[in-house]
Coordinates of C-alpha atoms in Angstrom, one line a residue:
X1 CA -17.0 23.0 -8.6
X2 CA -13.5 23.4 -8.7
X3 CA -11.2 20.4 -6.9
X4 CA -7.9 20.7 -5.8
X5 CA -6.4 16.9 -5.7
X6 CA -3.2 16.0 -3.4
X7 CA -1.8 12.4 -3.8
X8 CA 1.6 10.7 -4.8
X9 CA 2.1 6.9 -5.9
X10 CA 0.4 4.5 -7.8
X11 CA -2.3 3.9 -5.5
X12 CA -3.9 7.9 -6.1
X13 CA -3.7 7.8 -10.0
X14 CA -6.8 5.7 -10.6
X15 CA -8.8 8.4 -7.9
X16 CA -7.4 11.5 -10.1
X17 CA -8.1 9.3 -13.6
X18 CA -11.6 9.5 -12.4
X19 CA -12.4 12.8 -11.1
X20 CA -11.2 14.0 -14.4
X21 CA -12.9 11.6 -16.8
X22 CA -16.4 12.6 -14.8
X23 CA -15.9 15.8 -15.9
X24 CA -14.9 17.1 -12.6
X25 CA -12.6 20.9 -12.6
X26 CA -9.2 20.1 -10.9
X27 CA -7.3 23.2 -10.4
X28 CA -4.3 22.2 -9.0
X29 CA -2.4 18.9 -8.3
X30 CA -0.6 18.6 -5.0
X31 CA 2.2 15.8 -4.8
X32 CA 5.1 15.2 -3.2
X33 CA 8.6 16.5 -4.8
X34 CA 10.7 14.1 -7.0
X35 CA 12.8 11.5 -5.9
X36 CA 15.7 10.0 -7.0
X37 CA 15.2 6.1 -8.6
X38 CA 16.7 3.6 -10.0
X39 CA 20.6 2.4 -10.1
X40 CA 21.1 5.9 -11.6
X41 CA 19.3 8.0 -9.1
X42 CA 17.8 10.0 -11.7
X43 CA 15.1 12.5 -10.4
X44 CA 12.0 10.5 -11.2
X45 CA 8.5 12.4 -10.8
X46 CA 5.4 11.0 -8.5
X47 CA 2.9 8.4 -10.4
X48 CA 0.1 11.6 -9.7
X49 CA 2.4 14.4 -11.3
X50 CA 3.0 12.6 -14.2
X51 CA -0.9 12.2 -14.9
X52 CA -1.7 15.4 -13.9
X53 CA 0.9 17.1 -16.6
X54 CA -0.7 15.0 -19.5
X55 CA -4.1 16.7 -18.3
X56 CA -2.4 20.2 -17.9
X57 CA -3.1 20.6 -14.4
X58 CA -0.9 22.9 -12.4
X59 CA 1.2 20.7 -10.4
X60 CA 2.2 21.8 -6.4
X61 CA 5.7 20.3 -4.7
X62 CA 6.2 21.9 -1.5
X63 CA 8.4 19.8 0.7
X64 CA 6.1 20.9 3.8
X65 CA 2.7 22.0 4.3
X66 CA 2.6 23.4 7.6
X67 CA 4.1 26.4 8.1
X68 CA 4.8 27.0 4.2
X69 CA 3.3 30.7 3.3
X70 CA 3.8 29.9 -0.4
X71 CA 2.3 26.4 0.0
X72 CA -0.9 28.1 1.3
X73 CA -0.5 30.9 -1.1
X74 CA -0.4 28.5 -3.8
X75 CA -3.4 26.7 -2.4
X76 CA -5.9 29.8 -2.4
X77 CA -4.9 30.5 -6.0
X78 CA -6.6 26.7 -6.9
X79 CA -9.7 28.2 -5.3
X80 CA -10.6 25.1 -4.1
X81 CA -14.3 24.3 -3.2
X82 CA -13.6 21.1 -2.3
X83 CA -10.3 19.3 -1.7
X84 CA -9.3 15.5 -1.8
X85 CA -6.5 13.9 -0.4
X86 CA -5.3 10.0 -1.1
X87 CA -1.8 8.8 -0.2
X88 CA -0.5 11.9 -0.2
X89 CA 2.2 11.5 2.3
X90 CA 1.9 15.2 3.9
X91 CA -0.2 16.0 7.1
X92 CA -2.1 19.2 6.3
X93 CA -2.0 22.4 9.2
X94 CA -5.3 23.3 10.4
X95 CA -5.9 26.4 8.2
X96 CA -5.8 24.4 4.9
X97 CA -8.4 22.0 6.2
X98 CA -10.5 24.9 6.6
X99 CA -9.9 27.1 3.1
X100 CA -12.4 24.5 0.9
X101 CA -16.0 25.4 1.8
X102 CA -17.2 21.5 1.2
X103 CA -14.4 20.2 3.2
X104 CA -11.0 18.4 2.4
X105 CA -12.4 14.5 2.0
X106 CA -9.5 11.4 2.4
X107 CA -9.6 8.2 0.7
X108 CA -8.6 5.6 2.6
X109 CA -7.4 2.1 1.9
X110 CA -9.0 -0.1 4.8
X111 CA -12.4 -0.1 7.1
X112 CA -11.5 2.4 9.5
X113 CA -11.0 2.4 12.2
X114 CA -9.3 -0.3 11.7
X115 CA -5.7 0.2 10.3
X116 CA -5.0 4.1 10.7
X117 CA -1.7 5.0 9.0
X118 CA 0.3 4.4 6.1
X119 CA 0.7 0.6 5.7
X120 CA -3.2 -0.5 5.9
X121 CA -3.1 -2.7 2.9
X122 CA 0.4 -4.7 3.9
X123 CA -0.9 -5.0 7.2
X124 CA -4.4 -6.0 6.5
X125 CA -2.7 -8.7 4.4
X126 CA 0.5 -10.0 7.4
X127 CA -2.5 -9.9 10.1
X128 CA -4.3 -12.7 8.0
X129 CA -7.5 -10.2 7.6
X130 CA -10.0 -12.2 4.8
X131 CA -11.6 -8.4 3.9
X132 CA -11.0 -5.0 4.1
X133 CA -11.9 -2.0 1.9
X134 CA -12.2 1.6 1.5
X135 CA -13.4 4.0 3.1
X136 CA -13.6 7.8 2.7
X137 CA -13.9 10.3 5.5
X138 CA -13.4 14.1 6.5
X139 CA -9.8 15.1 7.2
X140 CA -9.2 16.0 10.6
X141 CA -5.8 16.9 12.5
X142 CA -5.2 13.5 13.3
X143 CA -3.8 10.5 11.4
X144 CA -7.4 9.0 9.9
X145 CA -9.0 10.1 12.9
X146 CA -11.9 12.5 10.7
X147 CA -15.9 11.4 10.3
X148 CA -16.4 8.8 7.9
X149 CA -18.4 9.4 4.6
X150 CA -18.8 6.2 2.9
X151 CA -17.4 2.7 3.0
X152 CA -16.9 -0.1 0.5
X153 CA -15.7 -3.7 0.9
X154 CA -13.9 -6.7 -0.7
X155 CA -13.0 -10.0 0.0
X156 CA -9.1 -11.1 0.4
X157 CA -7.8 -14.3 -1.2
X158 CA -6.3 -16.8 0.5
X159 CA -2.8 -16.3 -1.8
X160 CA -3.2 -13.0 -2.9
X161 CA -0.5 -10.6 -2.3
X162 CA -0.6 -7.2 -0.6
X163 CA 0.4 -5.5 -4.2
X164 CA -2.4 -7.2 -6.4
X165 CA -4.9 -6.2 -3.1
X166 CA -3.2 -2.6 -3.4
X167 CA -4.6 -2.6 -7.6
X168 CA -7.9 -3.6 -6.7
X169 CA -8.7 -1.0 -3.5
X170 CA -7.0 1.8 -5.8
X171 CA -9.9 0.9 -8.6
X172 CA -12.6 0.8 -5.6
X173 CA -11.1 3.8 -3.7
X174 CA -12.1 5.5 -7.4
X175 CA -15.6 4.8 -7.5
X176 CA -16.0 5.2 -3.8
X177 CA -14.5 8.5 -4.7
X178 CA -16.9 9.6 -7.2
X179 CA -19.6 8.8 -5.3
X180 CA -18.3 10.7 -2.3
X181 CA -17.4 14.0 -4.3
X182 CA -21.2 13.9 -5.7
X183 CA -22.8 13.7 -2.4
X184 CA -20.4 16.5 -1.0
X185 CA -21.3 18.4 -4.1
X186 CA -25.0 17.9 -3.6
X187 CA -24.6 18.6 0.4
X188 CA -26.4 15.2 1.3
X189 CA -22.9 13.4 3.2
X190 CA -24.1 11.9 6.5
X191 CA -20.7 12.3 8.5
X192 CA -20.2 9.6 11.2
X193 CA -17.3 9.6 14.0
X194 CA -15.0 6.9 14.2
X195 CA -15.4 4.7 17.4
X196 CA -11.4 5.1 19.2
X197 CA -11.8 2.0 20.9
X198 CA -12.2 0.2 17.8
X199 CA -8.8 1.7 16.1
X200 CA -6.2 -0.5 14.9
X201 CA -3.0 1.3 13.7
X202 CA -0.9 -0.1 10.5
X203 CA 2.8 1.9 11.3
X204 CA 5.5 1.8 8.2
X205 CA 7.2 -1.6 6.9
X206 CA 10.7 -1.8 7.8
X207 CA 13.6 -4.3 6.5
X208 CA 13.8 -5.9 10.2
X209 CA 10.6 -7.6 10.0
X210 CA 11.2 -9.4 6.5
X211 CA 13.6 -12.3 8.0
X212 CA 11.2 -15.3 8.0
X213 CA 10.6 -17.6 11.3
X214 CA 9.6 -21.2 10.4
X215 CA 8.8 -21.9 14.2
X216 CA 5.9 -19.5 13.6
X217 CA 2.6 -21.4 12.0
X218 CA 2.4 -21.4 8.8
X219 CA -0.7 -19.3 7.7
X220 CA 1.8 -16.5 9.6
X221 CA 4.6 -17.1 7.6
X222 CA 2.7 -17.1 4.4
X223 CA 0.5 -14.2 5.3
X224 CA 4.0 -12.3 6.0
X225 CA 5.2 -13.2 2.4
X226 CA 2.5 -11.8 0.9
X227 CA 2.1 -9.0 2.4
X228 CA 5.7 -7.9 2.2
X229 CA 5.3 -9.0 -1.4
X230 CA 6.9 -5.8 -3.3
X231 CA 9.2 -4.2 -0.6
X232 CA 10.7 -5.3 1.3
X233 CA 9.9 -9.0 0.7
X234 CA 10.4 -11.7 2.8
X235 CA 13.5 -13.6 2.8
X236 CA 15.5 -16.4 4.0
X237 CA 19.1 -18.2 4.0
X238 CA 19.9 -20.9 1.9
X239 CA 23.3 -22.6 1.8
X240 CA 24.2 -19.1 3.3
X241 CA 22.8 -16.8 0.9
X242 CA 19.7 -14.6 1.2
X243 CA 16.4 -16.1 -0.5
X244 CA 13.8 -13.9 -1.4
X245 CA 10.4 -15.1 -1.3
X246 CA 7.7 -13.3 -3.7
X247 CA 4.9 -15.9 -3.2
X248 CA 3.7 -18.9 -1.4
X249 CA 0.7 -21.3 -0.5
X250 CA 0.2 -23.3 2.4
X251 CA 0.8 -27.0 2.5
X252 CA 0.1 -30.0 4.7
X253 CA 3.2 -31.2 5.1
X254 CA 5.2 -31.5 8.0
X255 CA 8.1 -31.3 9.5
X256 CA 10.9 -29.4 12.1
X257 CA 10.8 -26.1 11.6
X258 CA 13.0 -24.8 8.4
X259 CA 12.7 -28.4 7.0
X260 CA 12.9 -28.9 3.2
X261 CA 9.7 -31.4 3.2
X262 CA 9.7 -31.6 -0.4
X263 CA 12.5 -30.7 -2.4
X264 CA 10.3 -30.8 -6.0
X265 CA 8.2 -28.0 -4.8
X266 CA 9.8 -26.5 -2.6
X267 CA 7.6 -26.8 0.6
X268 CA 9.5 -25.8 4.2
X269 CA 8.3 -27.3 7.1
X270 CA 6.8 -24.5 9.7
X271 CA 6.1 -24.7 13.5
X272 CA 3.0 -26.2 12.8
X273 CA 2.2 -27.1 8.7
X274 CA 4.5 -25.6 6.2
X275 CA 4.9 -23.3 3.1
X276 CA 5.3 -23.6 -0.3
X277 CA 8.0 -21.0 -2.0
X278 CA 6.0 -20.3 -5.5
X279 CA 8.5 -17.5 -6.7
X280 CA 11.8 -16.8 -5.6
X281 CA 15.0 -15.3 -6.3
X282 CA 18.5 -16.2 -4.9
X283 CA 21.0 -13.5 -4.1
X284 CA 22.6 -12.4 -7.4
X285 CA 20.2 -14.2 -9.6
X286 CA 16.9 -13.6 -11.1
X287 CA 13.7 -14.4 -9.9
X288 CA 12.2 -17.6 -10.6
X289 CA 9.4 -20.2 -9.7
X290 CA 10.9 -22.2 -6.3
X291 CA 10.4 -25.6 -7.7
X292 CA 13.0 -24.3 -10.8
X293 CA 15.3 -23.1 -8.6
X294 CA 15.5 -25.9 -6.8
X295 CA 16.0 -28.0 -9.5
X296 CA 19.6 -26.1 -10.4
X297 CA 20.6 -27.1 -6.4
X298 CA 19.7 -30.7 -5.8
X299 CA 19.4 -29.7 -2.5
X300 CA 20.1 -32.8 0.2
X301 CA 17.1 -34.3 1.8
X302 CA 16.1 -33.1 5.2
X303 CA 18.3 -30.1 4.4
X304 CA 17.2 -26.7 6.7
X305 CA 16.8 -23.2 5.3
X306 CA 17.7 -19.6 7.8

């Protein structure tokens, strides 16, 4: 069975890792072109591309799939039987859907249809969810709209941030994968239609939502810390600087809102409990556990952060 495999960051390298240590034939490797990075804006190639070349596999850029003759022309010469899509980044056009005869199959990172779109994981994370998972499903023209194949679940911590969720769903997404691509191969998928109703959408971060409120509760304040965790993480203003916050943990302290409760650890009072800043880093510094930082201020007592 020849595959042809279409993904981009981080989060698709464990699902290609695993297609190819079971053996499986990939043909071709779609991914998204290279990107500048870094404070030298060097070209820097996709997390997928990268593996993909150590394997030998002929690697696709197009900057568009739909309407891209060569893009499709490129495609037929994978020969794909089956295709597989995760994090891509690209909507397909209808006619590529239908050139695999066992489908085009989409991993997921959430329990659709809950949190269609690109940021499922940050968003399952900010929205105080306590599990989410995977789920694979046939593509269909629509944003994660297709029949769903097979689901698998996990557990959030109370603490944990949206990038160590995003580590562990990229290792489930794999197996859930494998599982998937042996059924399709064996013809035995049970497809089942997403309920509409039911759909939850998880839209792009942006750097206007990463200003933090302490008249919100707490558990909202933490939850958006981590689950802006890696970009664009949360921040505040302290002695009129911006404040970064990479981690937290709720605390039963009190106070008004912005408060420094306790200046040892680092615990701002919310609009109702308050947070702990675990790791931080002050504008032009490094980053750094709170309670360290602190220590370097001697901040005053009753002294309010934003």
């Amino acid at each position: 069975m020849n595959i042809v495999f279409m993904g981009t960051p981080d989060f698709a390298v464990p699902c290609l890792k695993a297609l190819l240590d079971a053996g499986y034939r990939v043909t071709g490797v779609f991914t998204q072109p290279d990107k500048p990075k870094g404070r030298g804006y060097q070209l820097a190639a996709p997390p997928v591309k990268e593996l993909a070349l150590t394997y030998g596999i002929p690697v696709f850029q197009p900057q568009k799939m739909k309407n891209n003759p060569e893009a499709m022309e490129q495609l037929m010469q994978c020969k794909a039987d089956l295709l597989v899509t995760v994090a891509y980044g690209k909507i397909l056009p209808k006619e590529m859907l239908e050139l695999p005869p066992l489908g085009c199959i989409n991993v997921h990172a959430s329990l659709l249809p809950k949190y269609r779109g690109p940021g499922p994981i940050q968003w399952s994370v900010i929205n105080g969810e306590t599990e989410t998972g995977v789920t694979t499903m046939y593509m269909a023209e629509g944003v994660d709209t297709g029949d769903m194949l097979e689901k698998a679940s996990l557990p959030i911590g109370e603490n944990e941030t949206a990038d160590e969720l995003h580590d562990r769903l990229a290792q489930l997404g794999a197996q859930l994968l494998l599982s998937t691509v042996a059924k399709a191969e064996a013809g035995t998928l049970c497809p089942v239609p997403q309920d509409d109703s039911l759909a939850t959408h998880a839209p792009m971060l942006d750097k206007e939502m990463a200003l933090l409120d302490f008249t919100k509760p707490a558990a909202e304040v933490h939850n958006l810390i981590r689950g802006l965790s890696s970009w664009p993480c949360a921040y505040t203003f302290y002695q009129g600087k911006r404040l970064k916050v990479y981690r937290s943990r709720l605390s039963p302290l009190r106070g008004r809102p912005g408060e420094l409760v306790d200046p040892k650890r680092f615990v701002v009072a919310c609009g109702d409990g308050a947070v702990e800043f675990e790791t931080v880093q002050y504008e032009g510094s490094r980053r750094m556990p709170g309670a360290d930082f602190l220590r370097g201020k001697k901040p005053a007592e009753g002294e309010i952060l934003g």
